Structure formats: C-alpha cells, structure tokens
Amino acid sequence: MNHLGSPNWTSGVALCAGNTAAINRYTYGWFPLADFANTKCIVLLGHNPRRHSWVPIYSAIKQAQARGAKLIVADPRRSSSADRADIWLPLKVGSDTALLFGWLKVIIDEELYDKDFVRDWTVGFEELKERVNEYPLERVAELTGCEPEMIAKAARMYGTEGPAVIPWTPITDMQRNSTSGIRLQSILRAICGYIDVPGGETLQGFPSDIINESEIEMHHVLTDEQKAKQLGSDQHPAFTYRGQERFCEPTKRVYGQEYANIVSGCYMTPPSSLFRAMAGEGPYPVKAFFFLGNNPMMSYGNMKLIIKAMMNQDLIVAHEQFMTPSAQLADYVLPGDSWLERPTLADGSGWFGGIRTSDQSMEPPGECRSTFEFWKGLAGALDRQEIIPWDTIEDFYNWRLEKRGVTWDEFVDTAEVHFDPPKFRKYLETGFATPTGKVELKSTAFEEMGLDPLPYFREDPPVDPEYPLMLFTGVRDDGFFQTGHRHIEEMRERHPEPVCFVSPGTAAKYDLQEEEWIEIENELAAISMKVAIKDAMPDSLVRVPHGWWKPELERGAGKLSGALKYADAMLCRDDEDYLDREQGIPHLKGVACRILKSTPLDAAIATKEEPVLAK
Ligand SMILES: Nc1nc2c(c(=O)[nH]1)N[C@H]1C(S)=C(S)[C@@H](COP(=O)(O)OP(=O)(O)OC[C@H]3O[C@@H](n4cnc5c(=O)[nH]c(N)nc54)[C@H](O)[C@@H]3O)O[C@H]1N2
Ligand SMILES: Nc1nc2c(c(=O)[nH]1)N[C@H]1C(S)=C(S)[C@@H](COP(=O)(O)OP(=O)(O)OC[C@H]3O[C@@H](n4cnc5c(=O)[nH]c(N)nc54)[C@H](O)[C@@H]3O)O[C@H]1N2
Ligand SMILES: [Mo]
C-alpha cells in the first residue's frame, strides 16, 4: 500500500488492541505489557479471559491470585472473573471512562500517587487535577451506577497494593469514550508509578537484531501528499498518520526508528470514514477494495453501510480461506493458505518484545497461496519487482535475521519464543517517546490538533422510549473465533444457533422463555436470536453474540448466508453520537434497542430463509 501510494488501510485492530496501542503513545510514547508474573494487583475492565478464550492471560491471572495478588473486576455482568475478584464493580455498560475518573479523584485527593515520579517525569498534572475535580464521587456513582464507597475502595486498592496492572482490555477499545478511557488507564499507570517497573507494565520496544515488522512496512516511502489524503484524518486523527507522525522524532530518539506500527494500529484509516467514502459520501471516490484476513462486512459498525460501500466498488478482491459474507461480494476470491501451511516469523509488533516462529507442516491444498506470494505476484504484475526482491519467503526471513547471524532454518529449529532480557526504567536514559520526553498527562499532540488534551466523558444520548433496552456485543462462543468457524459441524452441534443473554427480570417483563426465538431491533435493523436467561445479567441489558452467519445458507448479494439476519454488526451504529471523537471507532458497549417476540412462523423462517436487502 505504501509503495502504491494509498494511505487508506484499516483493520479489525481499529477496535481491538491496535487502537489501544496508538492511544497509549499519547501518554508515554509506547504501549506497555503487563508483568503478570510479578504483579500484586490486577484490574480487569470487562476483559474476561477464560480457559477457552485468552488462555495465557487466564493462566497468568490464576497464578498471580494463587500468589496472593488482588483482582478488581469492573463488569456489568457477573462474569467468571467477577466471581473470582476481591472487588467487583457492576458498572453501567459503556461507563468505564467515568469510573476511571472516580478512581483518579480518590487517588489524587488522598495523595496515593507517586509524587516523585509525577514531579520529575510528567507534564500537565495541575490541569489534569482540575479536570478530575469535575468528577466528584457522587457524580461518578450516578454515571456508573456503582456505590461511591466501592469505587473508592477499588481506587485505594489499586493505588496502595501495587505494583498493579491494568492489562489491555478490548472493552474500552469499543466505546464512545474510548480515547479518554484508554488515556485514563495510561495516566493511572503512570502517576501511581507502575510504568516500566517489575510487577507493573513495561515498555518493551522492538526486539533486537531482527528487521522488525514496522521497518518492513516502509511507511517512509508513502509521500506526505498521500498521507495527507488519508480518509477521516481531519475529523478523527488519533490513529492516522496525522496524529501518529507526531511521534516519529521522539520514537527515533528512544527506540531507534521513526515508524513504530505498534500492534499494527498506528497508521490506520478510521473504518467508518473509509466505508462512508467507499459508499460515495466523499470527500473523494474510492473505487477498489482489497481485503485479507478480515471479514470487513461483519467486523465494524453499520453493516448495511458497509454492504452499500462494497456494492459501490468497481473492483473487490478477497484473499480468504472461506466464502465469508464479505468474500461473497468480491469479484475475485484468491484462496489463502493457512498457518500450518507456511513458515511464520513474527515479532510482537512492539507490544511484546519477543520473536516467535512456526514451521511449515504441510503444503497448501489446490490453488491456495500465501500472502507473501500474492504481494510478490502483484508487484511483478506491476513491473515493480524491486518492492519484494526475495524469491521465497525463506529468503525473506534470512534477510530479516542477518543481524542475528542465523539462517531461518537454524532459527526455526530452536522452536523457542525469543525474548530479550527485561530492562526496567529505560526512560531514565532516554526519556519517554513523546514530544516533551515526559509522560503527557495533558497531551501536547491532541492540543496541536485542536482536540481536548485532557480526558473527558460524553454521556449516552437521551433514552428513546421506543428503545428502552441496551445491548452490547461480545459473546465469544468457545467453539468459534470471531466471525469464523460456523462451518465446522462438531462446533455447530455445540452452538447450533445464535443465542443472546438476558436477565430473569428482563425475561419476566417481556414474557420471554428459554430458547425462544426473538428479534432484537433498533433504528438500523432487526436480527434474530434465541434467548438464554442468565442470573449473571443485569436487568434491561442484552448481550448479543458477535459475528453470526450460517455458511450452509444461500450465498450472494441479498442473501449473504444469513449475515443479514443474525450479525451483531447490523445493529451497531456509526453516527457521530456513537463514534469515539478522536478515533472514529464505533460504540459497541451500550446501544439502545428493543425486543420483539417472533411469531412461530417467523421463527421457522429464521432458520431457513433470508430476507432480501434492496440493493
Ligand atoms: N473461543 C474464543 N476465544 C476468543 C475469541 C473468540 O472469538 N472465540 N475472540 C478473541 C478476541 S479477538 C477478543 S478481543 C477476546 C474478547 O474477550 P474478552 O476481552 O473477554 O471480551 P468479551 O467476551 O467480549 O467481554 C468480556 C466482558 O466484558 C463485559 N462488558 C461488556 N460491556 C462492558 C462495558 O461497557 N464495560 C465493562 N467494564 N465490561 C463490559 C462483558 O459482560 C463480559 O463479561 O476474546 C478472544 N478469545
Ligand atoms: N460489530 C462488531 N465488530 C467487531 C467486534 C464485535 O464484537 N462486534 N469485535 C472486534 C474484535 S475484538 C476483533 S479482534 C475484530 C476481528 O475482526 P476480523 O479480523 O475480521 O476477524 P475474523 O472475523 O476472525 O475474520 C478474519 C478472516 O480472515 C480469514 N483468515 C484467517 N486466517 C487467514 C490466513 O491465514 N490467510 C487468509 N488469507 N485469511 C485468513 C478468516 O477465514 C476470516 O474470515 O473485529 C472487531 N469488530
Ligand atoms: Mo479482538
């Protein structure tokens, strides 16, 4: 993309970890990794690692607790992590940012922060304090629905029982106040003295002696003129070139190179701006769309708009393993190989400072090709062979490993994860990779872009009596990964249909029975789900599973194998009220909706037929 001159690239990591990385840079220049092995206190904002979801994190938390570490969980639902927590804060869906303001208020008022660190290594503390004073505990209690004493108790635990960690959570990556929520997490880590210390959160940088992924991406070859055209960067610049290039110089100073695409999240086009331009809403037309390792139609907000955007393209090319609803709209589907069928050399994208390898175990079947071969073939077809000069992917890896003095074959044979020995408080020598070299509690970069340099909280739009319930998306069924795997019979036997969760109170109010088919509806669409009644759910909240379609149903425009009937993205909004201002990502944690009971006839149809979407 950089060689061809297009700045318009986006990814599912725009609402999962990539955007967190980009926003963390505004505070201390990098994205930290939690040191679970040595920590004394863990805070989970929603994030609920389970035995069948985030296995290493689940195990690390259990081990830390066995050592006596404290666990604080904020979750509207009594999740399995909430069950094991020392403190559970049952906050209102989408209100994490307000809760974090409450914590800061207590920590600043009671002087539980690290005063030396704040004096020597931060800028903007006084302004931050003033902003935080706008959030007294009574107001925070109202915004979050949590008891003021419980908020204060959790804040004291975080402030005094450290070193503590607030490991990455996707939950604040998908909210209207995402930028402020992520900033508040980074501010808490910093002022409490938990950054780059054992048991806290470490700024790992790139692994040594390897050509890292950010170097390979060659962001310097994309011209300033093209970067300036990146869609959405005027309105929502936080993770675009416009926002992130402010870190080039400091990143070079601290980490040795200008571009650091941490978790691949730092130079993206805001998805909603991209799809709106593709749909013809300007500022200029987009005519061709290529996607790879992403099911774009179902992985953002406002799915109907994305379908319109795709239908408005002259050319769509998909590099996919399966005929997903997105791939069904492509002009060309290039079959992709899978991870066992290719050798892999991966660094941790700067988040985790290690290198991982995986050997090729078998040949890809039929016409399936690796992504390397696809891009190399494309460069050749454009007579630009010099972009990818290596004959094979192994040659490419040999080049990346030259500095280590090993060949790919030798390196992969070790079958290890390669770590550099940990270093702490590296900022004492280099400063932080921010424009001021300090931890920016008040962001100079946001200020320069005309954005609020301090965190703030935007409340929900007023309740529309037509849509009295709230939904959030995010059941990850154990047998599936995201929108994938619904074609695997054994897994479908375990989870044959999409199932949403409601509380016993909500079920009683709307006369819903276990396993009954219902429709969940809002201004955008209605989708069909079966009901599960769960004690762990609070009243008036509906938990909707992510990414449902049925590969066995009819394919193609207007059908899309059931995606129109079941996908959560049909209900996810991307109007300004539902977008994070700085990033332009959708609010998926608290969307107004209502429940309609399906008639038995509808329920029968729901499993067999698909509605036709007017083109
Ligand atoms: N088997 C399997 N494992 C997976 C995946 C999969 O598809 N299948 N997906 C992987 C991926 S990419 C991700 S990102 C993770 C997601 O996994 P998690 O990070 O655990 O996220 P969720 O399961 O979506 O929701 C976690 C909790 O957040 C709570 N929650 C919902 N809204 C809010 C809110 O506004 N505030 C707070 N504080 N809590 C809230 C929910 O009640 C839920 O208990 O799972 C990963 N693991
Ligand atoms: N509405 C809504 N949007 C969301 C979320 C949500 O809960 N609701 N969750 C968000 C989260 S947490 C995440 S992580 C993102 C995930 O969003 P995506 O990255 O789109 O995740 P998947 O749905 O797993 O789609 C990945 C696709 O890549 C294909 N694929 C997998 N491996 C390979 C490969 O090796 N080669 C090729 N060529 N293709 C491959 C798979 O077949 C699959 O169709 O979505 C985000 N978007
Ligand atoms: Mo994710």
XYZ file of C-alpha atoms in Angstrom, residues 32-308:
277
model
C 3.006 -1.336 27.772
C 2.718 -5.029 28.545
C 1.519 -6.234 31.962
C 4.098 -8.101 34.058
C 1.668 -10.685 35.458
C 4.457 -12.797 36.906
C 5.431 -10.147 39.482
C 2.332 -8.044 39.957
C 0.396 -7.640 43.203
C -2.870 -6.323 41.838
C -4.752 -6.882 38.555
C -7.576 -4.735 37.191
C -9.883 -6.144 34.530
C -12.118 -3.614 32.810
C -14.639 -6.032 31.352
C -11.970 -8.257 29.824
C -12.859 -11.797 30.912
C -10.124 -14.259 29.933
C -11.366 -17.828 30.178
C -9.965 -21.311 29.735
C -11.206 -21.292 26.130
C -10.584 -17.686 25.157
C -7.360 -15.938 26.296
C -5.538 -18.986 27.616
C -2.152 -17.461 28.648
C -3.789 -14.465 30.320
C -6.317 -16.679 32.090
C -3.488 -18.829 33.444
C -1.341 -15.833 34.393
C -4.183 -14.298 36.420
C -4.900 -17.571 38.210
C -1.221 -17.946 39.088
C -0.975 -14.354 40.308
C -4.043 -14.851 42.512
C -2.567 -18.055 43.898
C 0.476 -15.961 44.929
C -1.867 -13.553 46.728
C -2.320 -10.842 44.085
C -5.571 -8.881 44.307
C -8.129 -8.861 41.491
C -10.508 -5.983 40.725
C -13.138 -6.514 38.027
C -15.459 -3.915 36.505
C -18.202 -5.651 34.530
C -21.952 -5.000 34.235
C -22.412 -8.756 34.300
C -21.273 -11.163 36.995
C -18.632 -12.775 34.753
C -16.431 -15.708 35.761
C -13.623 -13.228 36.508
C -16.020 -11.088 38.591
C -16.806 -14.233 40.586
C -13.138 -14.672 41.495
C -12.473 -10.972 42.200
C -11.688 -9.249 45.518
C -13.792 -6.339 44.316
C -16.449 -6.468 41.621
C -17.820 -3.161 40.325
C -21.083 -3.799 38.428
C -20.920 -0.625 36.357
C -23.415 0.546 33.724
C -22.470 -0.679 30.285
C -20.143 1.761 28.487
C -19.330 3.837 31.591
C -15.707 2.723 32.213
C -14.289 6.167 31.489
C -16.469 7.746 34.196
C -15.407 5.013 36.637
C -11.721 5.727 35.962
C -12.305 9.418 36.647
C -13.665 8.352 40.043
C -10.519 6.353 40.754
C -8.282 9.261 39.812
C -10.295 11.584 42.024
C -9.674 9.347 45.043
C -6.021 8.709 44.190
C -5.270 12.413 43.721
C -7.347 13.641 46.705
C -5.827 11.068 49.050
C -2.326 11.575 47.578
C -1.890 7.894 46.760
C 0.169 8.651 43.652
C 3.950 8.560 43.243
C 4.873 12.185 43.947
C 8.494 11.962 42.854
C 7.561 10.410 39.542
C 4.827 12.971 38.937
C 7.216 15.849 39.729
C 10.148 14.571 37.671
C 8.546 12.780 34.788
C 5.112 14.196 33.933
C 3.642 17.340 32.395
C 0.106 18.658 32.930
C -0.607 17.364 36.429
C -2.289 20.576 37.605
C -4.576 20.725 34.544
C -5.391 17.053 34.988
C -6.270 17.653 38.618
C -8.653 20.421 37.626
C -10.386 18.179 35.103
C -10.617 15.331 37.589
C -12.260 17.690 40.084
C -15.222 17.830 37.685
C -15.882 14.202 38.652
C -16.689 14.002 42.361
C -17.637 10.513 43.523
C -21.358 11.298 43.729
C -21.373 12.242 40.051
C -19.296 9.176 39.134
C -21.689 6.990 41.121
C -24.588 8.404 39.134
C -22.835 7.913 35.782
C -21.690 4.372 36.542
C -24.424 3.069 38.827
C -21.736 1.890 41.313
C -21.668 2.663 45.057
C -19.269 5.564 45.861
C -17.659 3.555 48.702
C -16.944 0.650 46.366
C -15.390 2.953 43.777
C -13.168 4.470 46.476
C -12.245 1.062 47.886
C -11.149 -0.172 44.460
C -9.174 3.020 43.800
C -7.353 2.643 47.135
C -6.572 -0.956 46.403
C -5.090 -0.007 43.007
C -3.165 2.918 44.490
C -1.725 1.175 47.539
C -1.460 -2.556 46.844
C 0.836 -2.244 43.827
C 2.783 -2.721 41.728
C -0.509 -3.131 39.895
C -1.506 -3.740 36.283
C -4.448 -2.750 34.147
C -3.820 -5.246 31.365
C -5.112 -4.393 27.928
C -8.862 -4.831 27.549
C -10.812 -4.728 24.296
C -13.852 -3.387 26.131
C -12.632 0.221 26.292
C -11.483 -0.115 22.665
C -15.105 -0.165 21.534
C -16.732 2.746 23.323
C -17.777 6.298 22.557
C -15.245 7.440 25.185
C -12.566 5.003 24.107
C -9.770 7.567 23.722
C -10.432 9.119 27.130
C -10.855 5.685 28.740
C -7.547 4.416 27.362
C -5.833 7.697 28.295
C -7.126 7.431 31.877
C -5.775 3.892 32.160
C -2.365 5.075 30.992
C -2.482 8.088 33.323
C -3.318 5.852 36.309
C -0.419 3.533 35.498
C 1.963 6.445 35.176
C 1.083 8.562 38.210
C 0.941 5.554 40.514
C 4.496 4.688 39.472
C 3.673 1.414 37.755
C 5.264 2.139 34.380
C 8.380 0.193 33.394
C 8.858 -1.382 36.815
C 8.804 -5.092 37.794
C 5.218 -6.131 38.520
C 3.893 -3.108 36.653
C 3.644 -2.531 32.929
C 6.733 -2.443 30.772
C 7.533 -0.512 27.608
C 9.236 -3.272 25.692
C 10.218 -1.674 22.381
C 11.300 -3.703 19.382
C 13.175 -6.989 19.712
C 16.867 -6.619 18.929
C 18.765 -7.994 15.938
C 15.910 -8.553 13.556
C 14.310 -6.452 10.828
C 11.034 -5.720 12.608
C 7.563 -5.532 11.103
C 7.352 -1.739 11.207
C 10.542 -1.492 9.145
C 9.171 -3.912 6.556
C 6.045 -1.794 6.166
C 8.159 1.138 4.847
C 5.917 3.972 5.952
C 8.584 6.460 4.898
C 8.005 5.751 1.190
C 4.414 6.983 1.291
C 4.635 10.682 0.404
C 3.414 13.438 2.709
C 0.964 14.437 -0.008
C -0.639 10.966 0.030
C -0.544 10.719 3.819
C -2.466 13.997 3.991
C -5.251 12.361 1.964
C -5.867 9.610 4.499
C -9.645 9.432 4.877
C -11.064 10.607 8.191
C -7.813 12.120 9.418
C -9.341 15.613 9.623
C -12.204 14.537 11.882
C -10.733 11.555 13.740
C -6.934 11.794 13.627
C -5.841 9.808 16.710
C -4.530 6.672 14.970
C -3.993 8.141 11.499
C -0.711 9.421 10.087
C -1.760 12.957 11.064
C -1.840 12.022 14.748
C 0.868 9.391 14.892
C 3.586 11.119 12.856
C 3.982 13.458 15.827
C 5.761 10.523 17.484
C 8.273 9.877 14.676
C 11.029 12.061 16.069
C 10.623 11.012 19.735
C 10.339 7.348 18.710
C 13.577 7.616 16.764
C 15.217 9.169 19.837
C 14.074 6.430 22.228
C 13.559 3.313 20.107
C 15.910 3.952 17.191
C 13.468 4.246 14.304
C 10.809 6.720 13.249
C 7.860 4.484 12.488
C 6.514 2.100 15.101
C 3.291 0.456 13.994
C 2.634 -0.952 17.456
C 0.042 -3.782 17.273
C -0.446 -2.670 13.631
C -2.722 0.052 14.997
C -0.847 3.288 14.445
C -1.355 4.349 10.836
C -4.942 3.290 10.118
C -7.860 4.942 8.370
C -10.852 5.234 10.737
C -13.163 2.453 9.478
C -16.350 4.485 9.414
C -14.708 7.278 7.370
C -13.369 4.665 4.964
C -16.715 2.951 4.409
C -18.537 6.271 4.049
C -16.109 7.367 1.327
C -16.488 3.969 -0.386
C -20.278 4.397 -0.272
C -19.940 7.708 -2.124
C -20.208 10.147 0.773
C -16.864 11.798 -0.055
C -14.507 13.575 0.282
C -13.298 11.676 -2.817
C -14.378 8.443 -4.513
C -12.886 5.060 -3.629
C -13.126 2.537 -6.442
C -11.355 -0.654 -5.434
C -11.249 -2.661 -2.217
C -8.870 -5.436 -1.269
C -9.235 -7.404 1.924
C -7.194 -10.026 3.646
C -7.533 -11.823 6.998
C -10.585 -9.748 7.805
C -14.324 -10.224 7.356
C -14.926 -6.500 6.919
C -18.681 -6.522 6.372
C -19.292 -8.002 9.828
C -16.395 -6.556 11.826
C -17.259 -2.889 12.365
C -20.417 -0.811 12.891
C -23.291 -0.131 10.470
C -23.106 -3.279 8.365
C -25.724 -2.053 5.874
C -23.493 0.916 5.061
C -20.512 -1.408 4.552
C -22.558 -3.522 2.135
C -23.511 -0.366 0.244
